[in-house]
Amino acid sequence: MNTRPFGKTGLEFPSIIFGSSALGNLFKSYTKAEKKQILKEAFEQTHPFTVFDTAGKYGAGLALEVLGEFLVEEGIPKKNVIITNKLGWTRVPLTTAEPLFEPNIWKGIKNDAVQKISYKGILECFEKDNALLQGYVPQLISLHDPDEFLDKANTEEEREALWEDVLGAIRAMKELKEQGKVKGVGVGAKDWKIIKEIYQRVPLDYVMIANSLSLINHPPELLDFVGLLRKEGVGIILAAIFQSGFLTGEDFYDYKRLDPGDVEDHKKIQWRNKFFEVCEAYAVDPFHACIQFSLKIPGVTSIALSVNKPELVKKNLIASETSLPEEFWQELKDKSLISDFPNI
C-alpha cells in the first residue's frame, strides 16, 4: 500500500486505516472467531504495515482487549502495527442489567464505561487501555468526544469548568509525548467546530473529524479549516464518511433512524436518490464514491473505516486505490450534489 507522511508525527500512514468498533460489538454481538477473522484479513491484506484506530469507549474496552489478544496470539511484531487510541472513557464493572454509558449501542458486553476527561483521568485511561492491549502501546493518542463532554454543561460557568478539564486532558497527553511514550497527540470529535476551538487554544499533531465531512456534507467553512490544518502540517483522518451507512443505503444518518415525514430527513433522502441515480449511470458503487471523495480532499491523509466482515477489507482497499472518472464528479457538481472546490 502507498503511504504518506502523517502530519508532524514522523509516521507514514496509508489511505485506509482500520476502525475497531465492530470489535467492541457496535449494534451487534460478534463472535470471537468472527472478529479474529476480520483482524487476520486486515493484516494479510496490508502486511507488513497495518494501522488500527481504537478507543476505550468501544465496547467498554472490549475492542482493545480483542485487538491486544489477537496481536499477542499471532505474534505480530510491534514495528508492524500502528495503533491510534482515543482516550476519555475507561472500563468499570457492570453493575446493572445493561451498560449505562451508551444504552442500546453496544451489544453483549460484560463491562460498563465511564468518561474520564481530565488531567488525571487521561493518565488513568492510558494505563488501563495499554493493559488491555497487552504490551502494544499506541503510537498516537487523541482526546475522544470532547464535544459531547462539553455539551453536558447547563451554564456558562459549567462549560468553562469543563473546558479546564479538556485542556488538562490534553496537557496530560502532551506530557506523555514529551516522555517519549507516544509520538503524537490529537483530538477526535463529531463536532468539527470544537476541534477548531481546541486547536485555537493548543497546537495538535493530528485530528480525527467524524460525521462532519463527507460526500453529502462538506460546508465551505469546514473545508477552510481543513485547508488551514494542511498548511500547518497537522495530520487529518476522516471517520464515519458513510454517515452511519446512510450513503450506502441504510436507514440511519448519524446513528438516528430517518423519518421520511420530517422535512430535513426528506431532503437527505431526496439527495441520496439523485446520488444513487448518478452512481448507477456511471456503474459506480456508492461506497467507492464516498471513499474517493474523502481522499480527494486536500490535506486528508487517511480515512478510518470500520469493517464487520472480512471481505470488506480488500473491497475498501481496492476502492481507496481506484480513481473514478472526472465525468462522474462533474455530473455530481452539475446536479448540485457536491460543491465545486479544488481537486473534487
XYZ file of C-alpha atoms in Angstrom:
344
model
C 0.000 0.000 0.000
C 1.111 3.541 -0.698
C 1.786 5.662 2.381
C 2.348 9.330 3.051
C 3.677 11.376 5.992
C 1.082 11.803 8.719
C 1.431 15.391 9.833
C 4.451 16.024 12.040
C 4.266 12.676 13.837
C 7.149 11.139 11.897
C 4.860 8.246 10.943
C 3.764 7.128 7.493
C 0.063 6.377 7.031
C -1.801 4.506 4.278
C -5.036 5.829 2.796
C -7.129 3.352 4.787
C -6.776 2.693 8.493
C -8.996 0.175 10.226
C -11.620 1.238 12.726
C -12.426 -1.218 15.502
C -15.975 -0.511 16.672
C -17.114 -3.953 15.469
C -14.527 -5.489 17.806
C -16.463 -3.813 20.612
C -19.822 -5.176 19.394
C -21.279 -1.994 17.920
C -25.003 -2.627 17.221
C -24.361 -6.391 17.117
C -22.577 -9.055 19.139
C -19.873 -10.699 17.020
C -18.184 -13.958 17.968
C -14.514 -14.007 18.856
C -13.871 -16.122 15.776
C -15.583 -13.549 13.521
C -13.521 -10.736 14.982
C -10.250 -12.582 14.629
C -11.043 -13.419 11.010
C -11.537 -9.701 10.326
C -8.224 -8.885 12.013
C -6.411 -11.666 10.202
C -7.676 -10.443 6.853
C -6.659 -6.868 7.655
C -3.090 -7.927 8.414
C -2.864 -10.254 5.430
C -4.017 -7.539 3.037
C -1.758 -4.799 4.425
C 1.286 -6.743 5.656
C 3.803 -5.681 6.825
C 2.238 -2.338 7.757
C -1.196 -2.087 9.384
C -2.874 0.822 11.191
C -5.727 0.444 13.667
C -7.845 3.129 15.276
C -9.456 2.151 18.551
C -10.840 3.561 21.804
C -11.555 2.598 25.383
C -15.163 3.535 24.689
C -15.640 0.776 22.115
C -17.490 -1.956 23.949
C -16.164 -0.610 27.275
C -12.643 -1.733 26.391
C -13.670 -4.879 24.529
C -12.209 -3.669 21.223
C -8.836 -3.034 22.877
C -8.969 -6.393 24.606
C -9.733 -8.310 21.389
C -7.048 -6.445 19.432
C -4.402 -6.981 22.112
C -5.217 -10.670 22.416
C -5.001 -11.136 18.646
C -1.677 -9.321 18.341
C -0.154 -11.479 21.081
C -1.564 -14.759 19.761
C -0.383 -14.043 16.211
C 2.979 -12.743 17.364
C 2.659 -9.553 15.304
C 5.911 -7.574 15.598
C 5.296 -4.240 17.280
C 7.030 -2.436 14.433
C 4.403 -3.825 12.018
C 1.361 -2.287 13.670
C 0.458 1.315 14.421
C -2.343 1.965 16.896
C -4.145 5.252 17.342
C -6.133 5.216 20.571
C -8.826 7.677 21.568
C -8.736 8.394 25.303
C -11.516 9.633 27.557
C -13.513 6.551 28.533
C -12.399 3.702 30.727
C -13.778 0.305 31.739
C -15.615 -0.188 35.044
C -17.529 -3.199 36.396
C -21.038 -3.765 35.079
C -23.480 -3.359 37.984
C -26.753 -3.213 36.041
C -28.510 -5.498 33.572
C -27.276 -3.373 30.648
C -24.359 -0.923 30.311
C -25.315 2.646 31.178
C -22.705 4.592 29.177
C -24.374 4.271 25.758
C -27.649 2.332 26.043
C -28.646 0.073 23.142
C -25.434 0.779 21.205
C -23.020 -1.906 22.413
C -24.310 -5.474 22.433
C -23.319 -8.427 24.594
C -20.620 -6.646 26.593
C -19.720 -7.582 30.156
C -18.439 -4.231 31.416
C -19.575 -0.644 31.674
C -17.572 2.516 30.941
C -17.275 5.968 32.480
C -15.988 9.186 30.981
C -12.689 10.413 32.424
C -11.763 13.654 30.688
C -9.325 15.478 32.974
C -5.585 15.504 33.590
C -5.670 12.520 35.951
C -8.467 10.825 34.027
C -6.498 10.678 30.790
C -3.463 9.187 32.510
C -5.732 6.549 34.022
C -7.274 5.811 30.605
C -3.816 5.497 29.061
C -2.622 2.958 31.618
C -5.809 0.885 31.639
C -6.104 0.829 27.845
C -2.475 -0.205 27.481
C -3.055 -3.088 29.885
C -5.878 -4.319 27.634
C -3.547 -4.104 24.625
C -1.111 -6.444 26.391
C 2.080 -4.543 25.710
C 1.223 -2.963 22.357
C 1.438 0.726 23.260
C -0.366 3.119 20.868
C 1.934 5.429 18.965
C -0.771 8.100 18.759
C -3.364 9.186 21.315
C -6.268 11.588 20.988
C -8.998 13.059 23.160
C -12.278 11.275 22.455
C -15.580 13.176 22.128
C -14.715 16.473 23.855
C -17.754 17.901 22.050
C -20.125 15.540 23.865
C -18.295 16.205 27.132
C -18.744 19.979 26.796
C -22.397 19.551 25.839
C -23.103 18.356 29.377
C -22.799 21.938 30.648
C -26.018 23.727 31.596
C -24.463 27.123 32.256
C -21.512 29.143 31.015
C -19.779 28.593 34.343
C -20.153 24.831 33.995
C -18.888 24.964 30.435
C -15.768 26.877 31.472
C -15.089 24.303 34.185
C -15.421 21.501 31.646
C -13.081 23.382 29.321
C -10.462 23.342 32.068
C -10.822 19.559 32.209
C -10.451 19.306 28.424
C -7.287 21.404 28.472
C -5.975 19.390 31.420
C -6.580 16.177 29.463
C -4.613 17.495 26.513
C -1.820 18.638 28.830
C -1.586 15.072 30.165
C -1.353 13.675 26.639
C 1.339 16.176 25.708
C 3.355 15.127 28.755
C 3.124 11.510 27.614
C 4.560 12.635 24.282
C 7.329 14.624 25.980
C 8.209 11.491 27.954
C 8.590 9.583 24.687
C 5.661 7.279 25.394
C 3.739 8.352 22.250
C 4.635 10.085 19.010
C 1.629 12.345 18.574
C -1.370 13.946 20.281
C -4.691 14.755 18.689
C -8.427 15.253 19.087
C -11.320 13.236 17.677
C -14.844 14.648 17.596
C -18.089 14.731 15.641
C -18.479 18.499 16.008
C -15.610 19.903 13.964
C -16.130 23.370 15.483
C -14.998 22.019 18.862
C -11.873 20.617 17.196
C -11.249 24.069 15.743
C -11.786 25.753 19.110
C -9.351 23.362 20.792
C -6.801 23.911 18.015
C -7.069 27.665 18.518
C -6.077 27.135 22.161
C -3.433 24.414 21.878
C -1.384 23.003 18.968
C -2.198 19.454 17.848
C -0.300 16.853 15.843
C -3.411 15.391 14.230
C -7.204 15.436 14.243
C -9.927 12.924 13.511
C -13.058 14.501 12.047
C -16.090 12.213 12.335
C -19.619 12.577 10.951
C -18.835 16.093 9.738
C -17.066 15.828 6.384
C -18.464 13.540 3.717
C -19.802 13.470 0.191
C -23.202 14.740 1.375
C -21.868 17.208 3.916
C -18.826 19.396 3.281
C -19.535 23.006 4.291
C -17.109 25.652 2.993
C -16.099 26.778 6.485
C -15.053 23.232 7.383
C -13.063 22.909 4.166
C -11.347 26.195 5.033
C -10.382 24.763 8.431
C -9.064 21.596 6.778
C -7.027 23.830 4.481
C -5.530 25.614 7.488
C -4.626 22.298 9.141
C -2.993 21.140 5.929
C -0.981 24.357 5.668
C 0.233 23.983 9.251
C 1.216 20.325 8.862
C -1.486 18.745 11.000
C -2.418 15.163 10.128
C -6.087 14.658 9.214
C -8.139 11.474 9.470
C -11.782 11.332 8.390
C -14.184 8.892 10.036
C -17.844 7.957 9.609
C -17.724 9.005 5.952
C -20.856 6.955 5.160
C -22.890 8.901 7.753
C -23.847 5.734 9.675
C -24.376 3.850 6.433
C -26.901 6.319 5.010
C -24.784 6.979 1.919
C -24.694 3.277 1.122
C -28.419 2.656 1.588
C -29.014 2.267 5.330
C -31.934 3.849 7.207
C -29.756 5.660 9.757
C -27.995 9.015 9.500
C -25.508 9.775 12.272
C -26.903 6.904 14.366
C -30.518 8.115 14.121
C -33.220 6.459 12.023
C -34.518 8.840 9.373
C -38.184 9.875 9.293
C -39.419 10.412 5.691
C -42.105 12.696 7.119
C -39.530 15.061 8.590
C -38.623 17.923 6.243
C -34.849 17.749 6.769
C -34.779 13.954 6.661
C -36.803 14.002 3.462
C -34.252 16.349 1.870
C -31.468 13.918 2.732
C -33.385 11.027 1.202
C -34.034 13.027 -1.971
C -30.321 13.878 -2.188
C -29.434 10.218 -1.857
C -31.900 9.182 -4.543
C -30.247 11.586 -7.000
C -26.783 10.446 -5.899
C -27.709 6.806 -6.471
C -29.023 7.660 -9.938
C -25.668 9.173 -10.933
C -23.814 6.209 -9.447
C -25.958 3.799 -11.434
C -25.456 5.767 -14.650
C -21.659 5.523 -14.261
C -21.626 1.992 -12.767
C -20.038 3.325 -9.561
C -20.651 1.760 -6.169
C -21.779 4.461 -3.689
C -19.242 3.316 -1.084
C -16.464 3.697 -3.695
C -17.568 7.253 -4.425
C -17.579 8.110 -0.706
C -14.063 6.767 -0.213
C -12.628 8.507 -3.256
C -14.333 11.804 -2.415
C -12.827 11.788 1.064
C -9.334 11.011 -0.195
C -9.501 13.747 -2.823
C -9.916 16.472 -0.201
C -6.570 18.281 0.046
C -4.983 17.666 3.422
C -6.738 14.414 4.253
C -4.139 11.704 4.894
C -6.365 8.731 5.730
C -9.891 7.586 6.325
C -10.821 5.267 9.166
C -13.170 2.501 8.048
C -14.676 0.007 10.438
C -15.239 -3.411 8.904
C -17.579 -6.065 10.261
C -16.910 -8.653 7.552
C -13.536 -9.948 6.321
C -14.445 -9.473 2.654
C -14.880 -5.732 3.181
C -11.182 -5.307 3.930
C -9.952 -5.909 0.397
C -13.005 -4.232 -1.113
C -12.276 -0.990 0.743
C -8.561 -1.116 -0.040
C -9.233 -1.527 -3.759
C -11.703 1.365 -3.672
C -9.125 3.590 -1.999
C -6.623 2.953 -4.810
C -9.029 3.094 -7.757
C -9.897 6.573 -9.002
C -13.211 7.433 -10.646
C -13.770 9.255 -13.958
C -13.823 13.029 -13.943
C -17.163 12.884 -15.765
C -18.692 11.266 -12.691
C -17.555 14.059 -10.399
C -18.649 16.701 -12.898
C -22.118 15.144 -13.058
C -22.396 15.359 -9.277
C -21.351 19.012 -9.442
C -23.758 19.779 -12.281
C -26.628 18.312 -10.272
C -25.518 20.357 -7.220
C -24.896 17.187 -5.215
C -21.351 18.191 -4.273
C -19.584 21.527 -4.060
C -17.212 22.712 -6.752
C -13.890 23.143 -4.980
C -10.290 22.298 -5.929
C -9.425 18.662 -6.628
C -13.028 17.450 -6.366
